[in-house]
PDB file of C-alpha atoms in Angstrom:
ATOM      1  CA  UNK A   1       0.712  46.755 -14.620  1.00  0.00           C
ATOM      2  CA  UNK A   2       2.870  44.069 -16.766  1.00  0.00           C
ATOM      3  CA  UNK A   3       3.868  41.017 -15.142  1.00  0.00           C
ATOM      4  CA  UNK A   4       7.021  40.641 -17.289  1.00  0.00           C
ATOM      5  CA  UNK A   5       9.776  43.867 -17.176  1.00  0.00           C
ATOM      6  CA  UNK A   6      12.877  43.806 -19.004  1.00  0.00           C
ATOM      7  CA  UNK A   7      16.006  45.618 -17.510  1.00  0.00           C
ATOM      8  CA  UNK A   8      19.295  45.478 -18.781  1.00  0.00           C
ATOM      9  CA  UNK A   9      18.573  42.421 -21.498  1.00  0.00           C
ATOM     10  CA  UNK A  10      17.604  40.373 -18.791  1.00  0.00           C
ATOM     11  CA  UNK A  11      14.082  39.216 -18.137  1.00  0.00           C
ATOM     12  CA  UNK A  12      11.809  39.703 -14.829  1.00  0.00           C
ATOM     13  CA  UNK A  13       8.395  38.227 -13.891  1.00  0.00           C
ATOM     14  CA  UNK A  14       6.218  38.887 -11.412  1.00  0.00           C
ATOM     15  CA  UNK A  15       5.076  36.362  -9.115  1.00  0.00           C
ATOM     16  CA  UNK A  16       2.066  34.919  -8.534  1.00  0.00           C
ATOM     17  CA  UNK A  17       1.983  33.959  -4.734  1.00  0.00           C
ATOM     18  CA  UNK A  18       4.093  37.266  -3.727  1.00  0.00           C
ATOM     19  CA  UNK A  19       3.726  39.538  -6.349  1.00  0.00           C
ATOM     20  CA  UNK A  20       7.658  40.185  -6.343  1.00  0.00           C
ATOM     21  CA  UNK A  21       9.538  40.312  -9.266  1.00  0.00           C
ATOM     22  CA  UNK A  22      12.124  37.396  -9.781  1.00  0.00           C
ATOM     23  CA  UNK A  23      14.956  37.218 -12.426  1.00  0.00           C
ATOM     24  CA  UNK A  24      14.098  34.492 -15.069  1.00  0.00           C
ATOM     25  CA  UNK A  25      15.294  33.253 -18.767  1.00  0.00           C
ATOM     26  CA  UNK A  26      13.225  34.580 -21.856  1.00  0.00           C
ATOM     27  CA  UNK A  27      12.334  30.878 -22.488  1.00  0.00           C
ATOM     28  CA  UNK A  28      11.188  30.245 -19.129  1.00  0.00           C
ATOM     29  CA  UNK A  29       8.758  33.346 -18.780  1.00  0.00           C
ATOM     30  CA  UNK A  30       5.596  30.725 -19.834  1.00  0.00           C
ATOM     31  CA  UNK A  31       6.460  28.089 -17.881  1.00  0.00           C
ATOM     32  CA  UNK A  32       7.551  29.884 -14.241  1.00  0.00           C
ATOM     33  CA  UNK A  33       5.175  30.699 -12.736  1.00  0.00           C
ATOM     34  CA  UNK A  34       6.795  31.447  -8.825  1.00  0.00           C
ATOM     35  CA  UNK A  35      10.013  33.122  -7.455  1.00  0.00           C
ATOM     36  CA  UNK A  36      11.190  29.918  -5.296  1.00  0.00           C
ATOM     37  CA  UNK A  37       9.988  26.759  -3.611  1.00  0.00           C
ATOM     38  CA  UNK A  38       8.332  28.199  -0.767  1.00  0.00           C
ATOM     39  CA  UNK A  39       6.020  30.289  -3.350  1.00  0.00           C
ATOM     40  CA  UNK A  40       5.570  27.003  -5.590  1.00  0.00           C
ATOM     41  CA  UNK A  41       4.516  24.836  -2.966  1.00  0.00           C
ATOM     42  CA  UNK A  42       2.335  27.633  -1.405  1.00  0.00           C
ATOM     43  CA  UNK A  43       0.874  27.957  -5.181  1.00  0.00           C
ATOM     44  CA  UNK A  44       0.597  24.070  -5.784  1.00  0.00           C
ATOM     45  CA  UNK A  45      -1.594  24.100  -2.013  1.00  0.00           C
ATOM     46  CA  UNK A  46      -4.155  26.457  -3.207  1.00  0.00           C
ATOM     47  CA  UNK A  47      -4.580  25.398  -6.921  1.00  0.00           C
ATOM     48  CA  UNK A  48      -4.836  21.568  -5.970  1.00  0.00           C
ATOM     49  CA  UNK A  49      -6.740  21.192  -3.063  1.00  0.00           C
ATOM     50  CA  UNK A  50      -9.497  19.038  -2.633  1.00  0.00           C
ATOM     51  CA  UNK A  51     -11.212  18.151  -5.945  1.00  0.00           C
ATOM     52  CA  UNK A  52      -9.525  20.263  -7.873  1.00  0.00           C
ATOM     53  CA  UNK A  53      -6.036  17.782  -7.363  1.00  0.00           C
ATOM     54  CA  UNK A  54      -5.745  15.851 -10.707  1.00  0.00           C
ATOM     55  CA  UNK A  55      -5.305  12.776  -8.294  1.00  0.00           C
ATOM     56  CA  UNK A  56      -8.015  13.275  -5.788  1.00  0.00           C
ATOM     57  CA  UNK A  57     -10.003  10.263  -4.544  1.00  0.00           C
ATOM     58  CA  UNK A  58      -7.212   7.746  -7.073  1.00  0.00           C
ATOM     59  CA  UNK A  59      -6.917   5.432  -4.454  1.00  0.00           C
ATOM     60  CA  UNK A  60      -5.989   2.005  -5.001  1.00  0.00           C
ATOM     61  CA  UNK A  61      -7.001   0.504  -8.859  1.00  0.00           C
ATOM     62  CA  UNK A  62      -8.068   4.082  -9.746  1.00  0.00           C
ATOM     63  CA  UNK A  63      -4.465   5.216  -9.269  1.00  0.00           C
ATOM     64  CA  UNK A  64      -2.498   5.913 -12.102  1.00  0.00           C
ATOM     65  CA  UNK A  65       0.705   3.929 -10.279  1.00  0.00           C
ATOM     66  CA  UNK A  66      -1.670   1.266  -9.339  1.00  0.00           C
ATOM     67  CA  UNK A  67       0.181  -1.775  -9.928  1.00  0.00           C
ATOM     68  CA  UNK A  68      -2.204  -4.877  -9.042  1.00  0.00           C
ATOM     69  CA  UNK A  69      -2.572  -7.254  -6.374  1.00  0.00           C
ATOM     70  CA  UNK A  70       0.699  -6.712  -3.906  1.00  0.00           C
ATOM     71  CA  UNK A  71       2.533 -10.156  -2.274  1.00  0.00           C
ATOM     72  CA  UNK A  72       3.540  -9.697   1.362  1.00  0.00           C
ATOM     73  CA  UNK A  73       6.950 -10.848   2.725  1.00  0.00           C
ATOM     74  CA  UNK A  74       5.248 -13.930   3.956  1.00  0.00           C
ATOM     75  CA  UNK A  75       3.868 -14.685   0.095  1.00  0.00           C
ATOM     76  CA  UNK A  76       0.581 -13.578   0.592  1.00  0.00           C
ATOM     77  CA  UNK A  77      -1.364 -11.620  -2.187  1.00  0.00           C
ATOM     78  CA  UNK A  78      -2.716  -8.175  -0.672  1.00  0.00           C
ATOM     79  CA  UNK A  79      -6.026  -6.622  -1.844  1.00  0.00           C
ATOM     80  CA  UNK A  80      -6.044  -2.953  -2.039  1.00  0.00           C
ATOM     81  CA  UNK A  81      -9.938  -2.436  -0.216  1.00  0.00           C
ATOM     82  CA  UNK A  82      -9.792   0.424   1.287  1.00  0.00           C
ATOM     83  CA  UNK A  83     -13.442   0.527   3.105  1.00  0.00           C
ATOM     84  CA  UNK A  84     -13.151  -3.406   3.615  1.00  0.00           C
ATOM     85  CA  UNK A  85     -13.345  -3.618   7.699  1.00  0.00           C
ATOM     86  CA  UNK A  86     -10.736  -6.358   7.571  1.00  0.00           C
ATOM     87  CA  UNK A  87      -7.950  -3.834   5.945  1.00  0.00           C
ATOM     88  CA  UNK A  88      -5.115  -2.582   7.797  1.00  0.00           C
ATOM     89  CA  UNK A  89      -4.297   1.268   7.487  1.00  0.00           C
ATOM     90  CA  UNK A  90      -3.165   1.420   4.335  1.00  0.00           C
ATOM     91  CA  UNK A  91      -6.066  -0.133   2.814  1.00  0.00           C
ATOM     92  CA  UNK A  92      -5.084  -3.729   2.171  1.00  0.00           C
ATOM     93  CA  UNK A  93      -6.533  -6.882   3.265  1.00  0.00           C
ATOM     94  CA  UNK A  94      -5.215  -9.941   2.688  1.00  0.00           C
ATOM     95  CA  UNK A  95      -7.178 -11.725  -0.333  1.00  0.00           C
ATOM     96  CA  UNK A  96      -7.968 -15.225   1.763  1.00  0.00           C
ATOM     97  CA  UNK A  97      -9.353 -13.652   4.258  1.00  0.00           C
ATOM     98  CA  UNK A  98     -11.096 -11.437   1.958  1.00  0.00           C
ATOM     99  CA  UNK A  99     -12.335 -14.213   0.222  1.00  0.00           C
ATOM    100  CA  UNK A 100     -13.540 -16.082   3.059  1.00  0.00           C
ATOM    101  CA  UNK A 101     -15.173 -12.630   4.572  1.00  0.00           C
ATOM    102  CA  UNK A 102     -17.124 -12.244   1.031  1.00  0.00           C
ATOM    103  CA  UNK A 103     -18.699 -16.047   0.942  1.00  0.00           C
ATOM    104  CA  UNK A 104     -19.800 -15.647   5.143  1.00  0.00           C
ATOM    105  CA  UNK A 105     -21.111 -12.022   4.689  1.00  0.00           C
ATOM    106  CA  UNK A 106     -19.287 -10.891   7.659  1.00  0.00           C
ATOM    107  CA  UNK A 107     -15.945  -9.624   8.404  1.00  0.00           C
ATOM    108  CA  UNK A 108     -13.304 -12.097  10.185  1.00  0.00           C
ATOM    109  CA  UNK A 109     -12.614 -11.730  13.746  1.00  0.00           C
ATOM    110  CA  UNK A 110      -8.996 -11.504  14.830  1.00  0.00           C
ATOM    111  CA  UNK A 111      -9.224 -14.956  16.472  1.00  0.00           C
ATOM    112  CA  UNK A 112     -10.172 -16.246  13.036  1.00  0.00           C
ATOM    113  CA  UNK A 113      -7.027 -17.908  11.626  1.00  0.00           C
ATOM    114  CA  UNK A 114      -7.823 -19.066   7.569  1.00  0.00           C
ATOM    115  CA  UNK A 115      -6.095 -22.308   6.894  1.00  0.00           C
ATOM    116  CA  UNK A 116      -5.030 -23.060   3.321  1.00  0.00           C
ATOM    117  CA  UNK A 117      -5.562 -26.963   3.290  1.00  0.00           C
ATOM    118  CA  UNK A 118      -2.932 -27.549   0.312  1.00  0.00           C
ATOM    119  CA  UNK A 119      -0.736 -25.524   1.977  1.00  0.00           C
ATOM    120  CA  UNK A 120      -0.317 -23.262  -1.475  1.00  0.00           C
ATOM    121  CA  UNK A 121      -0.663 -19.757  -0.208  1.00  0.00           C
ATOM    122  CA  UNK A 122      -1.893 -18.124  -3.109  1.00  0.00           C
ATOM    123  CA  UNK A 123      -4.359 -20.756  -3.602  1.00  0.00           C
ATOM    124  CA  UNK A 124      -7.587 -18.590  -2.772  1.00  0.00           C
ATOM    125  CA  UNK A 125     -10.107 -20.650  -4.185  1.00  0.00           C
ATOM    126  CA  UNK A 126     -13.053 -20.661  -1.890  1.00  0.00           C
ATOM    127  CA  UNK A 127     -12.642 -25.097  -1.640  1.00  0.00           C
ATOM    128  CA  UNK A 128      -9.392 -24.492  -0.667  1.00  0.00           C
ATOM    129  CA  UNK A 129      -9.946 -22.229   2.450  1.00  0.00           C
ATOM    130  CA  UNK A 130     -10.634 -23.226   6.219  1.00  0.00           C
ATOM    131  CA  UNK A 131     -11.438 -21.401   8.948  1.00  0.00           C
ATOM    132  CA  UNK A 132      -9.750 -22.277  12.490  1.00  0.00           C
ATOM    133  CA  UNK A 133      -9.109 -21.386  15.440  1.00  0.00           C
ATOM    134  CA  UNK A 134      -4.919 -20.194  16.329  1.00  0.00           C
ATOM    135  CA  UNK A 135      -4.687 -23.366  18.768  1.00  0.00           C
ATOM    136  CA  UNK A 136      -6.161 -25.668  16.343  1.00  0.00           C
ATOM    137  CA  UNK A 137      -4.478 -24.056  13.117  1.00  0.00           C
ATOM    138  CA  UNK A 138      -0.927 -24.229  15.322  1.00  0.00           C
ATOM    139  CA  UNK A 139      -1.477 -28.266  16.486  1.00  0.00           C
ATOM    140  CA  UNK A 140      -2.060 -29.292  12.734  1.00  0.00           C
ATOM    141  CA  UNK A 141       1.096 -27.293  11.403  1.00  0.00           C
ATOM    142  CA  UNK A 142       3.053 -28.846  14.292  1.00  0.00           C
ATOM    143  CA  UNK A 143       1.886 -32.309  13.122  1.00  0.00           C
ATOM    144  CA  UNK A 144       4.402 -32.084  10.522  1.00  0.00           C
ATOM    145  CA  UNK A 145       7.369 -31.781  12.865  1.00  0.00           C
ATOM    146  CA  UNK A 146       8.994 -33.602  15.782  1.00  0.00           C
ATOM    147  CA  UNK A 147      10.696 -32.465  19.261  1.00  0.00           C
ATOM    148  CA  UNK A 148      14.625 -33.144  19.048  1.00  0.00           C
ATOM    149  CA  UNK A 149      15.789 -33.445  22.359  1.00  0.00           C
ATOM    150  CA  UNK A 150      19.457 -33.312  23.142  1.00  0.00           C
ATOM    151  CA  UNK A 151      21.191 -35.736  25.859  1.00  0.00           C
ATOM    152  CA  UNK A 152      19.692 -33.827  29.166  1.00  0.00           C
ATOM    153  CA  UNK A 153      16.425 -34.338  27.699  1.00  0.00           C
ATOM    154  CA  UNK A 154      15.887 -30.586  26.886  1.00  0.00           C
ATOM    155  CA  UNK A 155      14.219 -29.220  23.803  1.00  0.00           C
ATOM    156  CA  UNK A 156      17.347 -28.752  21.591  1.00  0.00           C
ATOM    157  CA  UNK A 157      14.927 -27.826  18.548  1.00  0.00           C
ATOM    158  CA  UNK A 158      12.335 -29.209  15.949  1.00  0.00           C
ATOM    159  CA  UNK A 159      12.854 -31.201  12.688  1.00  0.00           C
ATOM    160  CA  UNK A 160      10.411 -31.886  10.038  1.00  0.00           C
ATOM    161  CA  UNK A 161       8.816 -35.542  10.027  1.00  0.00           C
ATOM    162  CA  UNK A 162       9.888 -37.466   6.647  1.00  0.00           C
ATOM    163  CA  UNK A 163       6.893 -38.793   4.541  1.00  0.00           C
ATOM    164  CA  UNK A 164       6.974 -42.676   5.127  1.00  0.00           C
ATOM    165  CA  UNK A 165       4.706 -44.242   2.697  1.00  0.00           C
TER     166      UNK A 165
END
């Protein structure tokens, strides 16, 4: 039984997931392999399951579109550490606390707040990290800024202290 048939000057293939024929162009009978979409994704699910998927197991820096170390909204520089217990569900923890989790040999609790002390946040040498807790992380950030009160006395906002030297 051929898998290509001829009719008419015009060119049929057989194919692979249904076995019907499908009309094709002569210079496409190598490369089609499947009548449709439905057939080619049905085909593309068997041939490149598991292992046999060119990309199976590229996660992270063995991807091909792996692109290095991300930066968050909030400008910090995401790790891609997929079996790191600190890592969120896509697999990327945040490198200070990764850093910090590394030199203590355990991972951080949630509680754990790391404090950068020159305030540069992609400053992740180890000299350069703290660990605190939220209330005492929060009281030496709100050093740096007053209370403005309006005329009623009510919290109208905050302002940032100036440096007087």
């Amino acid at each position: 039984m051929s898998d290509v048939r001829v009719i008419e000057g015009k060119y049929y293939k057989r194919c692979e997931v249904c076995s019907d024929f499908f009309l094709t162009k002569k210079s496409h009978l190598e490369r089609r392999k499947t009548c449709g979409q439905r057939c080619s994704n049905a085909r593309k699910s068997i041939i490149y399951k598991g292992r046999l998927n060119p990309n199976f197991n590229n996660k992270g820096e063995e991807s091909p579109l792996y692109k290095g170390p991300r930066i968050n909204k909030y400008g910090y520089r995401l790790l891609c550490k997929p079996n790191h217990p600190n890592s969120d569900k896509r697999g990327y923890v945040l490198e200070h606390r990764y850093v910090l989790s590394e030199h203590l040999g355990r991972p951080l609790r949630e509680d754990e707040i790391v404090h950068h002390k020159d305030g540069d946040k992609l400053n992740n040498d180890l000299d350069n990290l703290e660990i605190m807790d939220r209330s005492s992380h929060s009281k030496l950030h709100m050093s740096d800024y007053s209370i403005v009160r309006g005329e009623l006395g009510r919290i109208s906002g905050i302002e940032k202290k100036l440096d007087v030297k």
